[in-house]
Short mmCIF file of C-alpha atoms in Angstrom, two decimals:
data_model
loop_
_atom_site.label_atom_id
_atom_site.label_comp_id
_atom_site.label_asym_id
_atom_site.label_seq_id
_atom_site.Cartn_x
_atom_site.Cartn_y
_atom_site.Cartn_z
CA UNK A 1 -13.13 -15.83 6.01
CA UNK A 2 -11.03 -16.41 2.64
CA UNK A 3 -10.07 -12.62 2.54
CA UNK A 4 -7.62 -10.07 4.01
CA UNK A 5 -7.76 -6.07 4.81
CA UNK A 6 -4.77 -4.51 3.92
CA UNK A 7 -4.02 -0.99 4.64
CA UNK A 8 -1.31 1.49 2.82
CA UNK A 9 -0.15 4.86 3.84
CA UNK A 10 1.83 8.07 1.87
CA UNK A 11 1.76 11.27 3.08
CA UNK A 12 0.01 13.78 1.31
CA UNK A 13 1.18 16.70 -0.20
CA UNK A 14 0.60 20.11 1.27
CA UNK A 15 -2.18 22.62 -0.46
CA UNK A 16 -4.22 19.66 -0.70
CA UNK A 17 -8.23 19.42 0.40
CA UNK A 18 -7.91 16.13 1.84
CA UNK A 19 -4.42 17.48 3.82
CA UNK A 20 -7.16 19.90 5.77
CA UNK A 21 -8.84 15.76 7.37
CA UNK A 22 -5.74 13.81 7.01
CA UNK A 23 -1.64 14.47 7.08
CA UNK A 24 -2.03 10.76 5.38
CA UNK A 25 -3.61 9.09 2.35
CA UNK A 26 -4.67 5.37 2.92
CA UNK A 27 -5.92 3.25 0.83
CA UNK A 28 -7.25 -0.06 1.93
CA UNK A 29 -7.78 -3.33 -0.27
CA UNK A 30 -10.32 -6.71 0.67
CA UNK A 31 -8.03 -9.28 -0.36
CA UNK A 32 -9.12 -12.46 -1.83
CA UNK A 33 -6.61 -15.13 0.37
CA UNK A 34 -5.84 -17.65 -2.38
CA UNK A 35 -5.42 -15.64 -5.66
CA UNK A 36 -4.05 -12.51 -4.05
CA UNK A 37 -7.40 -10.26 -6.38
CA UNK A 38 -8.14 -7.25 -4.89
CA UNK A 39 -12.04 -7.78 -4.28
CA UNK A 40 -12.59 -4.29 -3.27
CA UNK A 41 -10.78 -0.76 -2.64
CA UNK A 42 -11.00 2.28 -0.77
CA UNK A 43 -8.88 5.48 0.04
CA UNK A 44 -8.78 8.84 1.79
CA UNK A 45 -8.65 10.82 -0.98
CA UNK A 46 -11.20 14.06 -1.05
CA UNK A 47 -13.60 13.72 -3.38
CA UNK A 48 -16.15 10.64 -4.24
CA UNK A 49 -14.78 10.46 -7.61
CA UNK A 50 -11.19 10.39 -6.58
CA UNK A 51 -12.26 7.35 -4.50
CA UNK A 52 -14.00 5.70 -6.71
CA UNK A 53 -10.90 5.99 -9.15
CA UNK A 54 -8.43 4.20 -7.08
CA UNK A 55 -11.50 1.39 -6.65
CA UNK A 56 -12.11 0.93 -10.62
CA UNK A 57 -8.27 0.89 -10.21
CA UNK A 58 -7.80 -2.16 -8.01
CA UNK A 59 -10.48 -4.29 -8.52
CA UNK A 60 -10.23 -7.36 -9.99
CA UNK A 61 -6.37 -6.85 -10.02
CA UNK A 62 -3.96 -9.94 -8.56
CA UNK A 63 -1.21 -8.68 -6.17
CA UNK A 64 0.15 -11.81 -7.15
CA UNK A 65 1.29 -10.30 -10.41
CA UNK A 66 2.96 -7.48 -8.47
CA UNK A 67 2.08 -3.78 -7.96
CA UNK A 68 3.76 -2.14 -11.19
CA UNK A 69 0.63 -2.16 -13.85
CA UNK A 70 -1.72 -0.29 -10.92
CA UNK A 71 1.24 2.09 -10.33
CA UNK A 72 1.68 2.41 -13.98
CA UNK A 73 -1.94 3.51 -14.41
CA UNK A 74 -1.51 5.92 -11.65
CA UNK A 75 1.00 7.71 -13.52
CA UNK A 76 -0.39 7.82 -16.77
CA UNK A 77 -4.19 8.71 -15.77
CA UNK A 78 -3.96 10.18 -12.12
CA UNK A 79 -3.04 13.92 -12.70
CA UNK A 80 -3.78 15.19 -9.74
CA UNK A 81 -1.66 16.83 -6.50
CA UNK A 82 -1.95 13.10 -5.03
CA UNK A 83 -0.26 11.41 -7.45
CA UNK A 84 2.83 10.54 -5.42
CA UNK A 85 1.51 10.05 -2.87
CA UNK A 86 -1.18 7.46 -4.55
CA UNK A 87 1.90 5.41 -6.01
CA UNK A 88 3.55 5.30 -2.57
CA UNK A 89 -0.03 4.59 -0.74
CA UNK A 90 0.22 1.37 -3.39
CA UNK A 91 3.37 0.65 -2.72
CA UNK A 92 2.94 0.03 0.87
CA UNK A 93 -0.27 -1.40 0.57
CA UNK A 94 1.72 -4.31 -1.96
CA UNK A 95 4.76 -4.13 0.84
CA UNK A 96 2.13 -5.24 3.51
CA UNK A 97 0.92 -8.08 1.15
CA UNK A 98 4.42 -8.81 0.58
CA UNK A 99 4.65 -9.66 5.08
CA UNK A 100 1.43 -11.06 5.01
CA UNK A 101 2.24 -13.87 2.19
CA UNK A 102 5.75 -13.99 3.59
CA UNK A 103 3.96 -15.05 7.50
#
């Protein structure tokens, strides 16, 4: 297999629909072994088109360049309750690529 699943968590912030299934937000990236390119993206966030959001977000980006243009994005475009906890969800998610490359 020449790709990874990697898995990052934030908790969510109270008042939130998503709060009422999950005290967390995950999102989870396929990624490509070699070039570090997120091949594809999911989350925990409430609605379809939340999810599909973070998806268009991460796709096709290289973790090898580092997290800050997704987490950029986030905070320019995501203005939603979530938005922390988005950025730290991507955070850790890059954090766990960090280990992973590191191992």
């Amino acid at each position: 297999m020449n790709t990874v699943f990697i898995a990052g968590h934030a908790r969510l912030p109270s008042g939130m629909a998503a709060k009422s299934i999950y005290e967390t937000l995950t999102i989870t990236a396929e990624i490509d072994k070699k070039y570090g390119v997120v091949v594809t993206a999911s989350c925990t966030l409430a609605t379809i088109h939340g999810r599909e959001f973070v998806q268009h977000l991460l796709r096709g980006h290289s973790l090898q360049d580092g997290i800050d243009k997704p987490v950029e994005e986030v905070k320019e475009h995501y203005l939603g309750k979530a938005g922390g906890a988005v950025v730290s969800a991507l955070k850790d998610l890059y954090k766990q690529y960090e280990t992973y490359m590191e191992s």
